[in-house]
Amino acid sequence: MLEILLSPAVLINYFYSILRMSTPLVYGSMGAVISKRAGTNNLAIEATMLLSAMAGCMTSIFVKNLWFSLLVAILTGVLVSLFLAIMFLKYRADSRMVCISLNTVATGLAMFVPLVVLGAKGNTSASPSLTFPTWSIPFIKDIPVVGQILSGQCCLTYIAILVVIAVWFLLFKTPLGLRIRAAGETPEAAESVGVNVYRVKLLSFVLTGVVSSIGGCFMSMYYLSWFTYGMIAGRGFICLSVSNLTNGRPIMAALVAILFGAIDALANNLQGVASIPADLLQTLPYLVTVIGVTMVGYLDVKRLKAEK
Amino acid sequence: MNQKKTLDLGIRSFEMIRTLLAILLSFVAIGMVVMLTSDQPGEVLYWFVIGPVTSIRRIGQIFQVAIPFTICSLAFTVMLRAGKFNLCTDGVFYICMAFASMLALSLDLPPIIAPIVIILLCAGIGAVFALIPATLEYKWNANLVVAALMLNYVWLHVGRYILLYVINDPSLTYTGSYKFPAAATLSTVIPGTSVHTGLYAVIIVAIIVCVVIKRTRLGFSVTQVGNNLDFAKASGISVGLTALAAQAIGGAFIGVGGAVEVLGTYKQFKTDALLSYGGYALLITAVGKKDPKKVIIASILIAYMRAGAALVNSKTDIPLELADVLQGILVIFVAAELLFANMKHRWIVKRSELDIY
């Protein structure tokens, strides 16, 4: 079994699938990072991704335009985020309650909307929808092995790199980023120097919606070429723990997201080869997330003690 | 003078009125969706509102749904009263259903004894599983919400493994375990309905929760830890252990719920996805404001709603999933503390004006 696992073709395929599996996690993590910097543990990334995955895929069924579908998906993500933000910033709802319920609402809508529009419950596989193209990268694609891994990925995978850099730049090199971080760390101090904390936080939620909805789109318009209601499968929560694990540092978060993607890919690739039942392998990403959040908590306590 | 009294009453019962308004608002929102998407909105309204009480069997259905709702909500209430947002309900419920099925198929005990033994064992199992995320938080400060939710997926897959590889009956055309021996199942309480003896388990759990929370030292400590951590510490309560005890009690109840559900309602293990009782527990606890008695009443009301939604699902073109949307929106509006807060403010202003003149 080990020989099959370590053959070059399987290994290349594995490394290729790492980048594929980690793309949605990178987008979601960037969303979680922005929220975290603005002072919120955004448990609703899951709902944002799910609803935008649905919106993007279903738009592309009716309007055969890829980038317009992406735009609709992003708008959906922004709306979900804004709803969440208004509910808990303006109406002071417990953010955990709102987020968890938003996830329930999202799952319900993910079943209901395809049924009403297409006649299939929670599934659009019967209606042809568009998918994002793969890009082959000049020069790199000609290098053996490396080319096979790095080239020919979905265009959103390459755009993810730009998004990570953009998020880092936004948070650490622009006045807005400074305001977001100030509003997140010490809202009172930010308020006292004239920052409109409410507006800055609202804006950070909009940005979270934009970024994480692209991750949702990747799931329904490349990873699978249709939408199903369970397709996000806890990825939103993995993204949240990634952002916590890295303390809201975008570049680190992207790297850790790739690490989680690697575990995801491992669980996926082993299914065909190993004799371990698929259900037990599928617990792997979740177990790793649990270990991840435990580590975050432990390190946080340690850092606090060191600061004292 | 009369006006003054009405206003006083309004301010005092504001919380209740606000909750009712929030419920109304979410029903209006969902009602609009129904109007837009359904060809038979009148039918939908009829089956949702009147449907559940149109026959003895349907009334029974309300109580059958209310059994797991009440148990899970009371469990969540206990856990939440200790200030822990432990969302382990879905996963623990599912894994306890799986374990109860395994026990029912392997233990060879006489009737009445068998279900009691299984339910008690599952209570223990549930306590352990609910303690896992709580202990991760207590020991290493892990994010409880994320840990509990992720573990739900783990338990789902472990439970599915049990279903598919351990107790799977290959002769069935669907995925399911062997049928339980009659001795291990719960019998029907009211003939002609699906209400099973799990009802007694609910009553016992309800009494335990009411007594423990209101009348014992542990219950008082739990509430104190949840309400004001610093005060609890200052008054010498061992905060961490009290919170853990509450999680164990809650988990035990969820275990009872899972066992009762699979032994009473299904009589065979065939669920291959998480049942969303955790979401309903959250809703019911939010509506019932963490007060055991109100939670029990809310459980029955929400079970009525759920039974209505199930009827709408089978009788009209509106699917059951819309109930999930309704449930989520309900929680959000009920949880939004400042929604309708203006109203209270206006009341207070009016009241003070009355005092002046």
PDB file of C-alpha atoms in Angstrom, chain A residues 100-297:
ATOM      1  CA  ILE A 100     -25.148  29.835  14.706  1.00  0.00           C
ATOM      2  CA  SER A 101     -28.720  30.674  13.712  1.00  0.00           C
ATOM      3  CA  LEU A 102     -27.507  32.280  10.517  1.00  0.00           C
ATOM      4  CA  ASN A 103     -25.866  28.963   9.679  1.00  0.00           C
ATOM      5  CA  THR A 104     -29.189  27.209  10.253  1.00  0.00           C
ATOM      6  CA  VAL A 105     -30.982  29.748   8.086  1.00  0.00           C
ATOM      7  CA  ALA A 106     -28.346  29.267   5.393  1.00  0.00           C
ATOM      8  CA  THR A 107     -28.750  25.488   5.391  1.00  0.00           C
ATOM      9  CA  GLY A 108     -32.514  25.876   5.207  1.00  0.00           C
ATOM     10  CA  LEU A 109     -32.266  28.318   2.313  1.00  0.00           C
ATOM     11  CA  ALA A 110     -29.729  26.076   0.578  1.00  0.00           C
ATOM     12  CA  MET A 111     -32.387  23.352   0.527  1.00  0.00           C
ATOM     13  CA  PHE A 112     -35.353  25.616  -0.156  1.00  0.00           C
ATOM     14  CA  VAL A 113     -34.174  27.985  -2.896  1.00  0.00           C
ATOM     15  CA  PRO A 114     -32.985  25.316  -5.383  1.00  0.00           C
ATOM     16  CA  LEU A 115     -36.265  23.478  -4.785  1.00  0.00           C
ATOM     17  CA  VAL A 116     -38.383  26.517  -5.550  1.00  0.00           C
ATOM     18  CA  VAL A 117     -36.317  27.686  -8.512  1.00  0.00           C
ATOM     19  CA  LEU A 118     -35.127  24.437 -10.087  1.00  0.00           C
ATOM     20  CA  GLY A 119     -37.329  21.798  -8.506  1.00  0.00           C
ATOM     21  CA  ALA A 120     -34.494  19.849  -6.894  1.00  0.00           C
ATOM     22  CA  LYS A 121     -34.061  19.984  -3.136  1.00  0.00           C
ATOM     23  CA  GLY A 122     -30.685  21.356  -2.071  1.00  0.00           C
ATOM     24  CA  ASN A 123     -29.027  20.391  -5.312  1.00  0.00           C
ATOM     25  CA  THR A 124     -28.453  21.982  -8.709  1.00  0.00           C
ATOM     26  CA  SER A 125     -26.610  19.129 -10.423  1.00  0.00           C
ATOM     27  CA  ALA A 126     -29.407  18.601 -12.976  1.00  0.00           C
ATOM     28  CA  SER A 127     -29.049  22.097 -14.410  1.00  0.00           C
ATOM     29  CA  PRO A 128     -25.801  22.905 -16.204  1.00  0.00           C
ATOM     30  CA  SER A 129     -23.913  25.771 -14.600  1.00  0.00           C
ATOM     31  CA  LEU A 130     -20.614  27.446 -15.377  1.00  0.00           C
ATOM     32  CA  THR A 131     -17.270  26.671 -13.789  1.00  0.00           C
ATOM     33  CA  PHE A 132     -14.168  28.789 -13.429  1.00  0.00           C
ATOM     34  CA  PRO A 133     -11.439  28.032 -15.953  1.00  0.00           C
ATOM     35  CA  THR A 134      -8.029  26.641 -15.082  1.00  0.00           C
ATOM     36  CA  TRP A 135      -5.044  28.752 -16.024  1.00  0.00           C
ATOM     37  CA  SER A 136      -1.783  27.331 -17.188  1.00  0.00           C
ATOM     38  CA  ILE A 137       1.138  29.500 -16.233  1.00  0.00           C
ATOM     39  CA  PRO A 138       3.702  30.177 -18.953  1.00  0.00           C
ATOM     40  CA  PHE A 139       7.270  28.938 -18.249  1.00  0.00           C
ATOM     41  CA  ILE A 140       6.260  27.243 -14.988  1.00  0.00           C
ATOM     42  CA  LYS A 141       4.066  24.755 -16.818  1.00  0.00           C
ATOM     43  CA  ASP A 142       7.091  23.500 -18.751  1.00  0.00           C
ATOM     44  CA  ILE A 143       9.078  22.574 -15.641  1.00  0.00           C
ATOM     45  CA  PRO A 144       8.494  18.854 -14.939  1.00  0.00           C
ATOM     46  CA  VAL A 145       6.823  17.957 -11.595  1.00  0.00           C
ATOM     47  CA  VAL A 146       6.627  21.582 -10.359  1.00  0.00           C
ATOM     48  CA  GLY A 147       4.740  22.601 -13.468  1.00  0.00           C
ATOM     49  CA  GLN A 148       2.300  19.760 -13.022  1.00  0.00           C
ATOM     50  CA  ILE A 149       1.618  20.880  -9.469  1.00  0.00           C
ATOM     51  CA  LEU A 150       1.619  24.677  -9.753  1.00  0.00           C
ATOM     52  CA  SER A 151       0.243  25.175 -13.228  1.00  0.00           C
ATOM     53  CA  GLY A 152      -3.233  24.277 -14.405  1.00  0.00           C
ATOM     54  CA  GLN A 153      -4.970  25.261 -11.166  1.00  0.00           C
ATOM     55  CA  CYS A 154      -8.255  27.144 -11.043  1.00  0.00           C
ATOM     56  CA  CYS A 155      -7.914  30.868 -11.763  1.00  0.00           C
ATOM     57  CA  LEU A 156      -9.342  31.592  -8.299  1.00  0.00           C
ATOM     58  CA  THR A 157      -6.377  29.758  -6.766  1.00  0.00           C
ATOM     59  CA  TYR A 158      -3.993  32.259  -8.340  1.00  0.00           C
ATOM     60  CA  ILE A 159      -6.263  35.177  -7.472  1.00  0.00           C
ATOM     61  CA  ALA A 160      -6.162  33.948  -3.858  1.00  0.00           C
ATOM     62  CA  ILE A 161      -2.479  34.857  -3.704  1.00  0.00           C
ATOM     63  CA  LEU A 162      -3.330  38.422  -4.709  1.00  0.00           C
ATOM     64  CA  VAL A 163      -6.178  38.512  -2.190  1.00  0.00           C
ATOM     65  CA  VAL A 164      -3.892  37.431   0.651  1.00  0.00           C
ATOM     66  CA  ILE A 165      -1.415  40.168  -0.239  1.00  0.00           C
ATOM     67  CA  ALA A 166      -4.255  42.676  -0.578  1.00  0.00           C
ATOM     68  CA  VAL A 167      -5.650  41.781   2.846  1.00  0.00           C
ATOM     69  CA  TRP A 168      -2.209  42.080   4.407  1.00  0.00           C
ATOM     70  CA  PHE A 169      -1.680  45.437   2.691  1.00  0.00           C
ATOM     71  CA  LEU A 170      -5.114  46.675   3.710  1.00  0.00           C
ATOM     72  CA  LEU A 171      -4.710  45.713   7.355  1.00  0.00           C
ATOM     73  CA  PHE A 172      -1.155  46.867   7.911  1.00  0.00           C
ATOM     74  CA  LYS A 173      -0.352  49.532   5.331  1.00  0.00           C
ATOM     75  CA  THR A 174      -3.498  51.630   4.982  1.00  0.00           C
ATOM     76  CA  PRO A 175      -5.256  54.065   7.335  1.00  0.00           C
ATOM     77  CA  LEU A 176      -8.431  51.983   7.076  1.00  0.00           C
ATOM     78  CA  GLY A 177      -6.515  48.903   8.227  1.00  0.00           C
ATOM     79  CA  LEU A 178      -5.191  50.811  11.202  1.00  0.00           C
ATOM     80  CA  ARG A 179      -8.731  51.896  12.079  1.00  0.00           C
ATOM     81  CA  ILE A 180     -10.038  48.343  11.752  1.00  0.00           C
ATOM     82  CA  ARG A 181      -7.338  47.020  14.057  1.00  0.00           C
ATOM     83  CA  ALA A 182      -7.846  49.853  16.535  1.00  0.00           C
ATOM     84  CA  ALA A 183     -11.609  49.301  16.551  1.00  0.00           C
ATOM     85  CA  GLY A 184     -11.000  45.619  17.170  1.00  0.00           C
ATOM     86  CA  GLU A 185      -8.415  45.906  19.921  1.00  0.00           C
ATOM     87  CA  THR A 186      -9.571  48.882  21.948  1.00  0.00           C
ATOM     88  CA  PRO A 187     -12.813  50.335  20.613  1.00  0.00           C
ATOM     89  CA  GLU A 188     -12.901  52.997  23.346  1.00  0.00           C
ATOM     90  CA  ALA A 189      -9.477  54.348  22.440  1.00  0.00           C
ATOM     91  CA  ALA A 190     -10.359  54.332  18.754  1.00  0.00           C
ATOM     92  CA  GLU A 191     -13.572  56.192  19.519  1.00  0.00           C
ATOM     93  CA  SER A 192     -11.690  58.793  21.529  1.00  0.00           C
ATOM     94  CA  VAL A 193      -9.476  59.720  18.578  1.00  0.00           C
ATOM     95  CA  GLY A 194     -12.446  60.186  16.325  1.00  0.00           C
ATOM     96  CA  VAL A 195     -12.814  56.792  14.643  1.00  0.00           C
ATOM     97  CA  ASN A 196     -16.426  55.873  13.955  1.00  0.00           C
ATOM     98  CA  VAL A 197     -16.121  52.375  15.391  1.00  0.00           C
ATOM     99  CA  TYR A 198     -19.580  51.304  14.300  1.00  0.00           C
ATOM    100  CA  ARG A 199     -18.916  52.245  10.688  1.00  0.00           C
ATOM    101  CA  VAL A 200     -15.433  50.754  10.607  1.00  0.00           C
ATOM    102  CA  LYS A 201     -16.705  47.469  12.012  1.00  0.00           C
ATOM    103  CA  LEU A 202     -19.573  47.435   9.540  1.00  0.00           C
ATOM    104  CA  LEU A 203     -17.092  47.976   6.719  1.00  0.00           C
ATOM    105  CA  SER A 204     -14.868  45.168   7.994  1.00  0.00           C
ATOM    106  CA  PHE A 205     -17.882  42.850   7.846  1.00  0.00           C
ATOM    107  CA  VAL A 206     -18.528  43.901   4.261  1.00  0.00           C
ATOM    108  CA  LEU A 207     -14.914  43.029   3.407  1.00  0.00           C
ATOM    109  CA  THR A 208     -15.266  39.681   5.189  1.00  0.00           C
ATOM    110  CA  GLY A 209     -18.323  38.983   3.083  1.00  0.00           C
ATOM    111  CA  VAL A 210     -16.515  39.874  -0.145  1.00  0.00           C
ATOM    112  CA  VAL A 211     -13.511  37.675   0.521  1.00  0.00           C
ATOM    113  CA  SER A 212     -15.201  34.611   1.960  1.00  0.00           C
ATOM    114  CA  SER A 213     -17.883  34.548  -0.720  1.00  0.00           C
ATOM    115  CA  ILE A 214     -15.195  33.985  -3.372  1.00  0.00           C
ATOM    116  CA  GLY A 215     -14.240  30.873  -1.388  1.00  0.00           C
ATOM    117  CA  GLY A 216     -17.873  29.766  -1.517  1.00  0.00           C
ATOM    118  CA  CYS A 217     -17.931  30.281  -5.283  1.00  0.00           C
ATOM    119  CA  PHE A 218     -14.856  28.130  -5.656  1.00  0.00           C
ATOM    120  CA  MET A 219     -16.740  25.264  -4.035  1.00  0.00           C
ATOM    121  CA  SER A 220     -19.797  25.326  -6.293  1.00  0.00           C
ATOM    122  CA  MET A 221     -18.194  26.596  -9.495  1.00  0.00           C
ATOM    123  CA  TYR A 222     -14.917  24.723  -9.649  1.00  0.00           C
ATOM    124  CA  TYR A 223     -14.478  22.145  -6.889  1.00  0.00           C
ATOM    125  CA  LEU A 224     -17.816  20.691  -7.936  1.00  0.00           C
ATOM    126  CA  SER A 225     -19.591  21.954 -11.010  1.00  0.00           C
ATOM    127  CA  TRP A 226     -22.884  22.140  -9.144  1.00  0.00           C
ATOM    128  CA  PHE A 227     -24.203  23.225  -5.765  1.00  0.00           C
ATOM    129  CA  THR A 228     -25.283  20.934  -2.928  1.00  0.00           C
ATOM    130  CA  TYR A 229     -26.511  22.094   0.457  1.00  0.00           C
ATOM    131  CA  GLY A 230     -23.814  20.331   2.485  1.00  0.00           C
ATOM    132  CA  MET A 231     -20.841  21.280   0.366  1.00  0.00           C
ATOM    133  CA  ILE A 232     -19.157  23.716   2.773  1.00  0.00           C
ATOM    134  CA  ALA A 233     -19.073  20.956   5.422  1.00  0.00           C
ATOM    135  CA  GLY A 234     -17.561  22.895   8.296  1.00  0.00           C
ATOM    136  CA  ARG A 235     -14.960  24.729   6.204  1.00  0.00           C
ATOM    137  CA  GLY A 236     -16.135  28.040   7.658  1.00  0.00           C
ATOM    138  CA  PHE A 237     -15.224  26.841  11.139  1.00  0.00           C
ATOM    139  CA  ILE A 238     -11.861  25.549   9.961  1.00  0.00           C
ATOM    140  CA  CYS A 239     -11.217  29.042   8.556  1.00  0.00           C
ATOM    141  CA  LEU A 240     -12.174  30.598  11.875  1.00  0.00           C
ATOM    142  CA  SER A 241      -9.720  28.419  13.772  1.00  0.00           C
ATOM    143  CA  VAL A 242      -7.044  29.163  11.178  1.00  0.00           C
ATOM    144  CA  SER A 243      -7.431  32.869  11.854  1.00  0.00           C
ATOM    145  CA  ASN A 244      -7.370  32.272  15.608  1.00  0.00           C
ATOM    146  CA  LEU A 245      -4.393  29.966  15.326  1.00  0.00           C
ATOM    147  CA  THR A 246      -2.369  32.653  13.575  1.00  0.00           C
ATOM    148  CA  ASN A 247      -3.707  35.494  15.675  1.00  0.00           C
ATOM    149  CA  GLY A 248      -5.114  37.267  12.633  1.00  0.00           C
ATOM    150  CA  ARG A 249      -1.901  37.481  10.622  1.00  0.00           C
ATOM    151  CA  PRO A 250      -2.961  37.141   6.965  1.00  0.00           C
ATOM    152  CA  ILE A 251       0.190  35.628   5.428  1.00  0.00           C
ATOM    153  CA  MET A 252       0.568  33.089   8.249  1.00  0.00           C
ATOM    154  CA  ALA A 253      -3.126  32.342   8.054  1.00  0.00           C
ATOM    155  CA  ALA A 254      -2.815  31.542   4.351  1.00  0.00           C
ATOM    156  CA  LEU A 255       0.037  29.132   5.080  1.00  0.00           C
ATOM    157  CA  VAL A 256      -1.869  27.411   7.891  1.00  0.00           C
ATOM    158  CA  ALA A 257      -4.916  27.217   5.624  1.00  0.00           C
ATOM    159  CA  ILE A 258      -2.758  25.339   3.114  1.00  0.00           C
ATOM    160  CA  LEU A 259      -1.694  23.009   5.923  1.00  0.00           C
ATOM    161  CA  PHE A 260      -5.364  22.289   6.683  1.00  0.00           C
ATOM    162  CA  GLY A 261      -5.925  21.863   2.953  1.00  0.00           C
ATOM    163  CA  ALA A 262      -3.150  19.279   2.937  1.00  0.00           C
ATOM    164  CA  ILE A 263      -4.922  17.296   5.662  1.00  0.00           C
ATOM    165  CA  ASP A 264      -8.191  17.575   3.781  1.00  0.00           C
ATOM    166  CA  ALA A 265      -6.477  16.364   0.620  1.00  0.00           C
ATOM    167  CA  LEU A 266      -4.813  13.533   2.512  1.00  0.00           C
ATOM    168  CA  ALA A 267      -8.158  12.343   3.862  1.00  0.00           C
ATOM    169  CA  ASN A 268      -9.573  12.544   0.335  1.00  0.00           C
ATOM    170  CA  ASN A 269      -6.711  10.807  -1.419  1.00  0.00           C
ATOM    171  CA  LEU A 270      -6.379   8.003   1.120  1.00  0.00           C
ATOM    172  CA  GLN A 271     -10.002   7.038   0.576  1.00  0.00           C
ATOM    173  CA  GLY A 272      -9.253   5.371  -2.717  1.00  0.00           C
ATOM    174  CA  VAL A 273      -6.096   3.635  -1.587  1.00  0.00           C
ATOM    175  CA  ALA A 274      -6.162   2.731   2.083  1.00  0.00           C
ATOM    176  CA  SER A 275      -8.485   0.176   3.562  1.00  0.00           C
ATOM    177  CA  ILE A 276      -9.599   2.558   6.324  1.00  0.00           C
ATOM    178  CA  PRO A 277     -13.344   3.250   6.087  1.00  0.00           C
ATOM    179  CA  ALA A 278     -14.105   6.597   4.459  1.00  0.00           C
ATOM    180  CA  ASP A 279     -16.160   7.777   7.409  1.00  0.00           C
ATOM    181  CA  LEU A 280     -13.253   7.477   9.819  1.00  0.00           C
ATOM    182  CA  LEU A 281     -10.913   9.287   7.402  1.00  0.00           C
ATOM    183  CA  GLN A 282     -13.403  12.111   7.064  1.00  0.00           C
ATOM    184  CA  THR A 283     -13.084  12.879  10.779  1.00  0.00           C
ATOM    185  CA  LEU A 284      -9.451  13.862  10.181  1.00  0.00           C
ATOM    186  CA  PRO A 285      -9.880  17.557   9.176  1.00  0.00           C
ATOM    187  CA  TYR A 286     -12.276  18.109  12.076  1.00  0.00           C
ATOM    188  CA  LEU A 287     -10.025  16.402  14.607  1.00  0.00           C
ATOM    189  CA  VAL A 288      -7.129  18.542  13.404  1.00  0.00           C
ATOM    190  CA  THR A 289      -9.291  21.652  13.817  1.00  0.00           C
ATOM    191  CA  VAL A 290     -10.113  20.640  17.384  1.00  0.00           C
ATOM    192  CA  ILE A 291      -6.416  20.159  18.095  1.00  0.00           C
ATOM    193  CA  GLY A 292      -5.819  23.518  16.406  1.00  0.00           C
ATOM    194  CA  VAL A 293      -8.239  25.492  18.579  1.00  0.00           C
ATOM    195  CA  THR A 294      -6.884  23.747  21.648  1.00  0.00           C
ATOM    196  CA  MET A 295      -3.367  24.813  20.712  1.00  0.00           C
ATOM    197  CA  VAL A 296      -4.516  28.394  20.104  1.00  0.00           C
ATOM    198  CA  GLY A 297      -6.102  28.554  23.527  1.00  0.00           C
TER     199      GLY A 297
END
